[in-house]
Coordinates of C-alpha atoms and ligand atoms in Angstrom, one line a residue:
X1 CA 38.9 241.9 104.9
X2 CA 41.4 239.0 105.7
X3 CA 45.3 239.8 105.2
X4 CA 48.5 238.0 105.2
X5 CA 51.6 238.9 106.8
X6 CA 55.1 238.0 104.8
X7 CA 58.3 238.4 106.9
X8 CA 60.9 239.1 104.0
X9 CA 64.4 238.0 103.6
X10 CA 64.1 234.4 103.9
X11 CA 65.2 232.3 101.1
X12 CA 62.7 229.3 101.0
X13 CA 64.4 225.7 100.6
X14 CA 62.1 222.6 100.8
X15 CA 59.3 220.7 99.4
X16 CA 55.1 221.3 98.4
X17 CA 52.8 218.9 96.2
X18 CA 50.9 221.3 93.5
X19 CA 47.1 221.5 93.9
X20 CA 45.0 220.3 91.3
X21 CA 44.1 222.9 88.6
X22 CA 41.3 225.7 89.2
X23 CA 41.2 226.2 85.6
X24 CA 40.7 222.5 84.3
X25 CA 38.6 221.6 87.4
X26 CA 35.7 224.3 86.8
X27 CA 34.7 223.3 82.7
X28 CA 35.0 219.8 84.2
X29 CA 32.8 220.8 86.6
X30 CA 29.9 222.7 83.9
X31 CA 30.7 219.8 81.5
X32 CA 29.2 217.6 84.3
X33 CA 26.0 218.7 83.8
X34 CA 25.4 217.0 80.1
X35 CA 25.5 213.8 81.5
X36 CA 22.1 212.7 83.1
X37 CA 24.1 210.6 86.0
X38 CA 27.5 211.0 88.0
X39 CA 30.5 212.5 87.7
X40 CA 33.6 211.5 89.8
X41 CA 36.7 214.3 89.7
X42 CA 39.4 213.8 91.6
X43 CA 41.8 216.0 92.8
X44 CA 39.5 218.9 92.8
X45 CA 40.7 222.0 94.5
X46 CA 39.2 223.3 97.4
X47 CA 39.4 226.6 96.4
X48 CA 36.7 229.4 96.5
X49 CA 35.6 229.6 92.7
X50 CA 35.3 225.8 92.6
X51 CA 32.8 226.0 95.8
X52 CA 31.3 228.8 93.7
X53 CA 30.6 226.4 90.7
X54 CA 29.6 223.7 93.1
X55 CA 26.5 225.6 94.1
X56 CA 25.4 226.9 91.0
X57 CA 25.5 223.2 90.2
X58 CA 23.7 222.6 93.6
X59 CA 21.1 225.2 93.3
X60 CA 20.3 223.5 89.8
X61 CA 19.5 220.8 91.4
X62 CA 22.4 218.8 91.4
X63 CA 23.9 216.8 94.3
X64 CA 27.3 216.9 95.1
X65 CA 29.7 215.2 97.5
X66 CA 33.3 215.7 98.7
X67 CA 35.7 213.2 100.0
X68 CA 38.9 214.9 100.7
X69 CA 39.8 216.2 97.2
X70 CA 37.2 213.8 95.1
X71 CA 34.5 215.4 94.5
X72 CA 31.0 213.4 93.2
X73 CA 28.4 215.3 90.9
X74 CA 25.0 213.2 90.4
X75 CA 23.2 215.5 87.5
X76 CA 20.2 213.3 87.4
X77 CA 17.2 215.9 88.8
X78 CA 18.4 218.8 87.7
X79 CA 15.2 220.9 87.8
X80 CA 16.4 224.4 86.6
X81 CA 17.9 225.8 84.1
X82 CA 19.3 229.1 85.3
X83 CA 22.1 230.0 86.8
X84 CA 21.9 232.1 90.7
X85 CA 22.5 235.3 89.9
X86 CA 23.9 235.8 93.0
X87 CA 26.6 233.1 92.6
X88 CA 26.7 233.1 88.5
X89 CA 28.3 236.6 88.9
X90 CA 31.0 236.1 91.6
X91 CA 32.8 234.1 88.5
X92 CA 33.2 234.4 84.4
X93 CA 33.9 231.0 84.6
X94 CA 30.1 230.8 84.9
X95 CA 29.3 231.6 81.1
X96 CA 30.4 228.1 80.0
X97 CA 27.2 226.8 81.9
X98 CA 25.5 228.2 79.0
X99 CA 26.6 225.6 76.6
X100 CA 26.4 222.8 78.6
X101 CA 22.8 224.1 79.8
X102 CA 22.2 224.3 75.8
X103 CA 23.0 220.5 75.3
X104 CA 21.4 219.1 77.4
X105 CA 18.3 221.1 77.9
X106 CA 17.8 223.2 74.6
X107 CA 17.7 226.3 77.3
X108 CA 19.4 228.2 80.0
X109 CA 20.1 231.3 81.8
X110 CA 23.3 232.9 83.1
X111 CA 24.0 236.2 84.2
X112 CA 26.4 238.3 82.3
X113 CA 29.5 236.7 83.9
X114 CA 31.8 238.2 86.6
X115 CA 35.5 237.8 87.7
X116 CA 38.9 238.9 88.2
X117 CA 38.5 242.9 87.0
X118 CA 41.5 242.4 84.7
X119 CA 40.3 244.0 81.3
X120 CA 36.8 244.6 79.6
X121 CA 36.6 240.7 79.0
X122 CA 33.5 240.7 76.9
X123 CA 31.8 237.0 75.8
X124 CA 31.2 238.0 72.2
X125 CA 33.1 235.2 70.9
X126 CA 30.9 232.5 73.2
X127 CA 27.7 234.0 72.1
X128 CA 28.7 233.9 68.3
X129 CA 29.6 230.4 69.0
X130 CA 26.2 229.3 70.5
X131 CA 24.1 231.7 67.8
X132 CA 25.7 229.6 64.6
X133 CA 24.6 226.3 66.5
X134 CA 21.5 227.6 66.5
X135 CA 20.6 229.1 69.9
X136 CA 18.6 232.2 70.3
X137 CA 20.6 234.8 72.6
X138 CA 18.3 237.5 74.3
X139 CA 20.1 239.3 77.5
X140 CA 17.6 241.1 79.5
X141 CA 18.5 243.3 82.5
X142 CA 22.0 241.6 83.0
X143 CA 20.8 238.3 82.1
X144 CA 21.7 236.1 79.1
X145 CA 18.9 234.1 78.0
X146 CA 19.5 231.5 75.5
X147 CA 17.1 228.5 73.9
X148 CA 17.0 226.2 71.2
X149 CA 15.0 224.1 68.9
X150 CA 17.9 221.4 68.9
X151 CA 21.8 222.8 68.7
X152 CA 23.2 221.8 65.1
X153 CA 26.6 220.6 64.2
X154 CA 28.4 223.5 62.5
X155 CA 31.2 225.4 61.6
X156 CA 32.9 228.2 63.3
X157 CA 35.6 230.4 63.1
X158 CA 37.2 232.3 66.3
X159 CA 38.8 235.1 64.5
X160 CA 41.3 235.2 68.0
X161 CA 41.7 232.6 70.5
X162 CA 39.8 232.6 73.7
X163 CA 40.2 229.9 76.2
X164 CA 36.2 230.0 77.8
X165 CA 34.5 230.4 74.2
X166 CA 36.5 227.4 72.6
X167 CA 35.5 225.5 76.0
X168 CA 31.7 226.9 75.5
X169 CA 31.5 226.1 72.0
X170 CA 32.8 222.0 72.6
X171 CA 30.5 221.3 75.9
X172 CA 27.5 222.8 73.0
X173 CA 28.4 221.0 70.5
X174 CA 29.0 217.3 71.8
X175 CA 25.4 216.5 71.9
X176 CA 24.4 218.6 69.2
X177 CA 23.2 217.1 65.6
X178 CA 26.0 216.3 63.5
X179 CA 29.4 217.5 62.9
X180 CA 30.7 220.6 64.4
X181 CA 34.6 222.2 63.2
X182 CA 35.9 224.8 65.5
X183 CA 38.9 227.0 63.9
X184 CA 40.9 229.1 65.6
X185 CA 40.6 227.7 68.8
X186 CA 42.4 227.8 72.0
X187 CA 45.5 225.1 72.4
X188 CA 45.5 225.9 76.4
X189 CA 45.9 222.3 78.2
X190 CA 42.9 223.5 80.2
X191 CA 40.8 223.1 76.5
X192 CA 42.7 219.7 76.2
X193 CA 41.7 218.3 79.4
X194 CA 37.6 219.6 79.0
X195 CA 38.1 217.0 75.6
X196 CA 40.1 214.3 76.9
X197 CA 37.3 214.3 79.9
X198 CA 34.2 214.2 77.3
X199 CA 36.1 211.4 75.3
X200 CA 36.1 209.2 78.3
X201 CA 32.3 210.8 79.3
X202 CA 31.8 209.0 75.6
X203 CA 31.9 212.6 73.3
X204 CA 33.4 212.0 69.9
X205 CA 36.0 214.8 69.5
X206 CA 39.0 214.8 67.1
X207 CA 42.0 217.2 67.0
X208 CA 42.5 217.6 70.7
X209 CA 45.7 219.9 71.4
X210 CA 45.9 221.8 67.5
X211 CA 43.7 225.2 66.9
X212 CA 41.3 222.9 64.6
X213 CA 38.4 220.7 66.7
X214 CA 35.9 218.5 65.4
X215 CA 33.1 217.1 67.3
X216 CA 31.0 215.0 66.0
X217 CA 27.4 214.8 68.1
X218 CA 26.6 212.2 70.5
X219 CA 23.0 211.2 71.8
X220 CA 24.5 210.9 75.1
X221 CA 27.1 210.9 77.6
X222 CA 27.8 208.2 80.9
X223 CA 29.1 208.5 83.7
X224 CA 32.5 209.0 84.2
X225 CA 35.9 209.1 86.8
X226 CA 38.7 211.8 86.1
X227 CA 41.7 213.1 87.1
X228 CA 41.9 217.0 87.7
X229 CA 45.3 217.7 86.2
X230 CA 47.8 219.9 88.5
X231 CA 48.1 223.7 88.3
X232 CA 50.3 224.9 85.9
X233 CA 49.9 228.2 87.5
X234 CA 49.8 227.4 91.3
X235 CA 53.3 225.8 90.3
X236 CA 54.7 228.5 88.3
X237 CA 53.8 231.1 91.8
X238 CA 55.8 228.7 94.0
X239 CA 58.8 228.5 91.1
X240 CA 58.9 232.7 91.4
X241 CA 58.5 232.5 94.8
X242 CA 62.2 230.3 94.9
X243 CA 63.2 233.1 92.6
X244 CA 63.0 236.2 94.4
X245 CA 64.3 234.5 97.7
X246 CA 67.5 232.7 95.9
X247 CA 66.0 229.4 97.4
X248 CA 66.1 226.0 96.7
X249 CA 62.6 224.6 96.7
X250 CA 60.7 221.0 95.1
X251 CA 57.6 221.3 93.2
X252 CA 55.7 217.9 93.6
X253 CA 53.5 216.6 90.7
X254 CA 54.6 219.8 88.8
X255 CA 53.2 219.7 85.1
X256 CA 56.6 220.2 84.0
X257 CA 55.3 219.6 80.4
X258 CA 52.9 222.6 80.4
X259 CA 55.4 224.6 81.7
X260 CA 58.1 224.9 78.7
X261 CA 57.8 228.6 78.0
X262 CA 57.9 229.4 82.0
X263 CA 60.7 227.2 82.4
X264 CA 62.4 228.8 79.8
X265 CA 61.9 232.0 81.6
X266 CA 63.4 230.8 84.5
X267 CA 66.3 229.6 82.7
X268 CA 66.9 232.8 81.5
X269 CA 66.5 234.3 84.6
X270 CA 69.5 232.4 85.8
X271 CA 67.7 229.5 87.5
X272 CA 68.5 226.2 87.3
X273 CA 66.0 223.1 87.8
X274 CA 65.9 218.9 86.8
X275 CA 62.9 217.2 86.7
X276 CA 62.1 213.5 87.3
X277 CA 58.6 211.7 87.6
X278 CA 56.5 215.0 88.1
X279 CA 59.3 216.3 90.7
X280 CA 60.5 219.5 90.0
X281 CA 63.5 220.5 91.4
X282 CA 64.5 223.9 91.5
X283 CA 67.8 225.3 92.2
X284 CA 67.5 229.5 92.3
X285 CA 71.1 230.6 93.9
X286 CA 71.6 232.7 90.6
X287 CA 68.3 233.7 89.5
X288 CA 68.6 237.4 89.1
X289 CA 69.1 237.8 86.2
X290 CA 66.6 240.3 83.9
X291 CA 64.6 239.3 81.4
X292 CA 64.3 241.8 78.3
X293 CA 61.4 241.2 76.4
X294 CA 58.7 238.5 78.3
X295 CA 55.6 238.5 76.3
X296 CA 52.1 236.9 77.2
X297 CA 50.8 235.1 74.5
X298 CA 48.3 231.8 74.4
X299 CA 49.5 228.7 74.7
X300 CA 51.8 227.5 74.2
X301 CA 53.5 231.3 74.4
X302 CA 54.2 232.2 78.3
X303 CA 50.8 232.3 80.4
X304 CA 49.3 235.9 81.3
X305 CA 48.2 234.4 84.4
X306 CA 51.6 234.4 85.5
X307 CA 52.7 238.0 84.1
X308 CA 52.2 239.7 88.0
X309 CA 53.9 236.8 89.5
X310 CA 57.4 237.0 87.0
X311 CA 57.0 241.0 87.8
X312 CA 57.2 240.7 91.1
X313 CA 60.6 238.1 90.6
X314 CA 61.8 240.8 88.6
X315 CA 61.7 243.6 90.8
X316 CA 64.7 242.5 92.0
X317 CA 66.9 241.2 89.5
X318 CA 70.3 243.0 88.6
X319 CA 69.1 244.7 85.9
X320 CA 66.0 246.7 83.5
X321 CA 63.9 243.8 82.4
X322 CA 60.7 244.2 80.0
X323 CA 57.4 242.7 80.2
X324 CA 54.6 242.9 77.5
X325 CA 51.2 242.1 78.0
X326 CA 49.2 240.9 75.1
X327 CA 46.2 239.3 76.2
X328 CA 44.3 241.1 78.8
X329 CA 44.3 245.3 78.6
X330 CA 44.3 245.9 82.3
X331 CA 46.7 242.9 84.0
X332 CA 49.1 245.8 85.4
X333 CA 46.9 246.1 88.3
X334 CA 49.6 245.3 91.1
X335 CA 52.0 247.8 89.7
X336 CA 50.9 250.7 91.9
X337 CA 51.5 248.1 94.9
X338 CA 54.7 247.5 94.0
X339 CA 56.0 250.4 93.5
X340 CA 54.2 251.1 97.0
X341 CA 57.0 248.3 98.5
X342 CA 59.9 250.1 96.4
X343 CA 59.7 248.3 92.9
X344 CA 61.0 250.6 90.1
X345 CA 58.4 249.8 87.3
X346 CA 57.7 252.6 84.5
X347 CA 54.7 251.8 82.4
X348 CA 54.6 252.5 78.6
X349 CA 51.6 250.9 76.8
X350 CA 51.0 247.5 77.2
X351 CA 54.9 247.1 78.1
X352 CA 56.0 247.4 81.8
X353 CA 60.2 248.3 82.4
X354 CA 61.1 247.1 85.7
X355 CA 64.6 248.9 86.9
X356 CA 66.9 246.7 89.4
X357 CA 66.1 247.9 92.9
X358 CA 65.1 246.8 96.5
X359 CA 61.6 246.5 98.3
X360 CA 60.8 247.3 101.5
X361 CA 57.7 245.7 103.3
X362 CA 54.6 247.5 103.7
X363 CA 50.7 247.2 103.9
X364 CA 49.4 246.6 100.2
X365 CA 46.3 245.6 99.0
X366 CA 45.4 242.6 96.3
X367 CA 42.9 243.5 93.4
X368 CA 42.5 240.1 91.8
X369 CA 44.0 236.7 92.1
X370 CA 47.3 236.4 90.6
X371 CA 48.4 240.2 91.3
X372 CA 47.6 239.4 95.1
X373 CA 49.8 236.3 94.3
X374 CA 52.2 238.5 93.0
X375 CA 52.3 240.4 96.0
X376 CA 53.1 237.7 98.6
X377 CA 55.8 236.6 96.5
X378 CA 56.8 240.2 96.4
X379 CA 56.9 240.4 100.2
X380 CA 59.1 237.1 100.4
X381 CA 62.0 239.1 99.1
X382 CA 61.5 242.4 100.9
X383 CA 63.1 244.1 103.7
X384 CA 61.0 243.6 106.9
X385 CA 57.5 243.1 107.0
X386 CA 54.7 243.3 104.4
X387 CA 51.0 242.9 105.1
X388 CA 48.6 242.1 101.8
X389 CA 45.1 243.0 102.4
X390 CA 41.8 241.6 100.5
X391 CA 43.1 238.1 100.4
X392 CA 39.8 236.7 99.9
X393 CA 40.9 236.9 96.1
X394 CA 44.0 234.9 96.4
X395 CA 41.8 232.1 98.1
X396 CA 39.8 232.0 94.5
X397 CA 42.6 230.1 92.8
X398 CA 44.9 228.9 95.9
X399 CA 44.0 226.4 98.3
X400 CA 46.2 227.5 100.9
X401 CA 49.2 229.6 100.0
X402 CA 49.9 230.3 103.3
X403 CA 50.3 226.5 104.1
X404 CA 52.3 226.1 100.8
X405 CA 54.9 228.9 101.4
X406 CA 55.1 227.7 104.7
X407 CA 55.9 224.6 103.7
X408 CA 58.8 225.9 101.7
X409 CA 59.9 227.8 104.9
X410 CA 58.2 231.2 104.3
X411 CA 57.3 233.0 107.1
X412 CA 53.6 234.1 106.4
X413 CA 50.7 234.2 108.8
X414 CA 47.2 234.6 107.6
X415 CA 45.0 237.2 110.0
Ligands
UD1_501 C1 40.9 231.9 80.9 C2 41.4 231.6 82.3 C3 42.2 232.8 82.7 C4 43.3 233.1 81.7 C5 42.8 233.3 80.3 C6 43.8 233.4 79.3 C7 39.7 230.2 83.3 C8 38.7 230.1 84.3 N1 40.3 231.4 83.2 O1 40.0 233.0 80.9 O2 42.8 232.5 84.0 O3 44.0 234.3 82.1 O4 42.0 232.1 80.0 O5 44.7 232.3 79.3 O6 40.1 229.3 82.7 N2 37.7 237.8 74.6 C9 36.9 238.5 73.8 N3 35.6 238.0 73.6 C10 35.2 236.8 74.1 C11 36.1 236.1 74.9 C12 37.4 236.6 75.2 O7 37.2 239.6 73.4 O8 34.1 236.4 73.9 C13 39.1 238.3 74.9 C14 39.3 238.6 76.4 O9 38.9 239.9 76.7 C15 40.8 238.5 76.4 C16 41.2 237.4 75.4 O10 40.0 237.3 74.6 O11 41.4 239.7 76.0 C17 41.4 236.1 76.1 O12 40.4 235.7 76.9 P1 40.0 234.2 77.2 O13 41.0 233.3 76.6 O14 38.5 234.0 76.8 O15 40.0 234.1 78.7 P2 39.1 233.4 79.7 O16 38.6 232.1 79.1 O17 38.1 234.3 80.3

């Protein structure tokens, strides 16, 4: 069980570059597999669920290569069309390998997915999608089987928006017969990216960015160079983490423009920032301030994926702030942890109150990514020393936090 050691009190002043994005690179990395050649990415994160997808792709029989942070897919003899169990469970991300499998083979197999235990987080939505483009669904001991005589153009409706079965239902539909209109889907840039990607790749998809996509069917895709985007997230944990310490830090390449709604939060908070050619500079002498009603909503409404994080900030601000979580059920995971350090959260609901206090380091344990996230950045501001254990999920989404913090003059050693 690897765990990192924070030594609080230290308010972090200088400069990291933001890693490319876990949650763009990995439907990138499923949408690679409807085109019978090579894809190039580049900026890929070295990050745990991105090895993950990497061999699933492998154990399909695809060949991949890394050079630094480009990473090269060839596609060409994929021989298999179901999913390791093993490895398809470690990650939800895995389900979207179903509609890619569907294009370009009329069949495939995944295992009912994994991930981050951060709610029920059923697939409902994905299969619906598939089933009106004509795919058969069977799951058999844990195991979703799906074929297909030929997927058909179609139209669906996502009665609420769902970043992985929007992303399913476009890799299914771009080489399916005929026109395909997806309502209700999910603005997130991470959808936007998985489009602008199959456009270049040679997909025909109109409405990119508005709840309303059409795709019209392709016979084929080509091969095809892109550019991971950066992580809105990974920079959004390094913004809270100048937070909570009153620090002055730069976030390099930060996708400022995905970032409105947590900039705004930051504002509020009493923090202060410019930003210039993807530099994001970030001025947090006054940012403890509360915040009284932060709600998670979908894009482009503040990111839940960054609810544990803004806690943790807020844990010591000078006064009762108020968070509501609307997209996941069970995101308050970290709570208990904090409170563990000395953070005054009461719970009611789906609605956390977080009283102005103090914390004081201790030894914690991380449940899933971004809470473990939450609690480094917690143990930046406490009192002495704090030791987060299971860090093995913070390494699913961060290529080295340890080396990013550091670089902003943390003090944080990993075991
Ligand atoms: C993605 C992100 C995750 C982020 C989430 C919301 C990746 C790899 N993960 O997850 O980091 O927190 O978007 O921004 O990109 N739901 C259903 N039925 C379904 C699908 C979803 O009920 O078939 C529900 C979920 O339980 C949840 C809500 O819809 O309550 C949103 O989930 P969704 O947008 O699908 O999240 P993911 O794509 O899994």
């Amino acid at each position: 069980m690897k765990g990192i050691k924070v030594v609080g009190g230290v308010p972090l002043n200088g400069e990291v570059k933001i890693q490319g994005s876990k949650n763009a690179a990995l439907p990138l990395m499923a949408a690679a597999l409807l085109n019978k050649g090579t894809t190039i990415l580049y900026d890929c994160p070295q990050i745990a669920d991105v090895f993950v997808m990497e061999e699933i792709l492998r154990l399909l029989g695809a060949k991949t290569v890394w050079n630094n942070h480009t990473l090269e897919i060839n596609t060409e003899f994929i021989d298999k069309t179901q999913v390791d169990e093993e490895q398809g469970r470690k990650m939800r991300s895995s389900i979207i390998l179903l509609g890619s499998l569907l294009g370009r083979f009329q069949e495939g197999a995944v295992p009912h997915p994994g991930g981050c235990v951060i709610g029920k987080r059923p697939i409902d939505l994905h299969l619906k999608a598939l089933r009106e483009m004509g795919a058969e669904i069977s799951e058999i001991q844990g195991e979703i089987f799906a074929k297909t005589r030929g997927l058909r153009g179609s139209r669906i409706h996502f009665p609420f928006v769902s970043v992985g079965a929007t992303q399913n239902a476009v890799l299914a539909s771009v080489l399916a017969k005929g026109d395909t209109i997806l309502e209700g889907c999910s603005r997130e840039p991470e959808v936007c990216t998985l489009c602008r990607f199959l456009k270049k790749a040679g997909a025909k998809i109109e409405g990119i960015g508005t709840s309303r996509l059409m795709v019209t069917g392709v016979e084929k895709l080509h091969d095809v160079v892109f550019q991971v985007p950066k992580d809105r997230i990974a920079a959004g944990t390094y913004l809270c983490a100048s937070a909570i310490t009153r620090g002055q830090c730069v976030l390099l390449d930060a996708p400022v423009e995905e970032m409105e709604a947590v900039l705004l939060a930051y504002k509020k908070m009493g923090g202060q920032y410019t930003c210039n050619s993807g530099k994001l500079t970030l001025c947090s002498f006054h940012a403890d301030k509360p915040l009284d009603n932060l709600q998670t909503q979908v894009y482009p409404g503040f990111p839940t994926d960054l609810q544990s994080v803004f806690m943790a900030a807020l844990t010591v601000a000078r006064g009762e702030s108020r968070i509501t979580e609307n997209i996941f059920e069970d995101r308050f995971k970290t709570v208990p942890q904090l409170q563990a350090m000395g953070a005054r959260i009461e719970m009611e609901g789906n609605t956390a109150r977080i009283l102005p206090g103090e914390l004081t380091g201790t030894e914690v344990i991380a449940s899933e990514l971004r809470g473990g996230a939450a609690l480094l950045v917690a143990g930046l501001a406490a009192k002495g020393e704090t030791y987060v254990k299971n860090c093995s999920y913070i390494e699913r989404g961060y290529e080295d936090i340890c080396r990013d913090l550091c670089m902003l003059g943390a003090q944080i050693y990993r075991d």
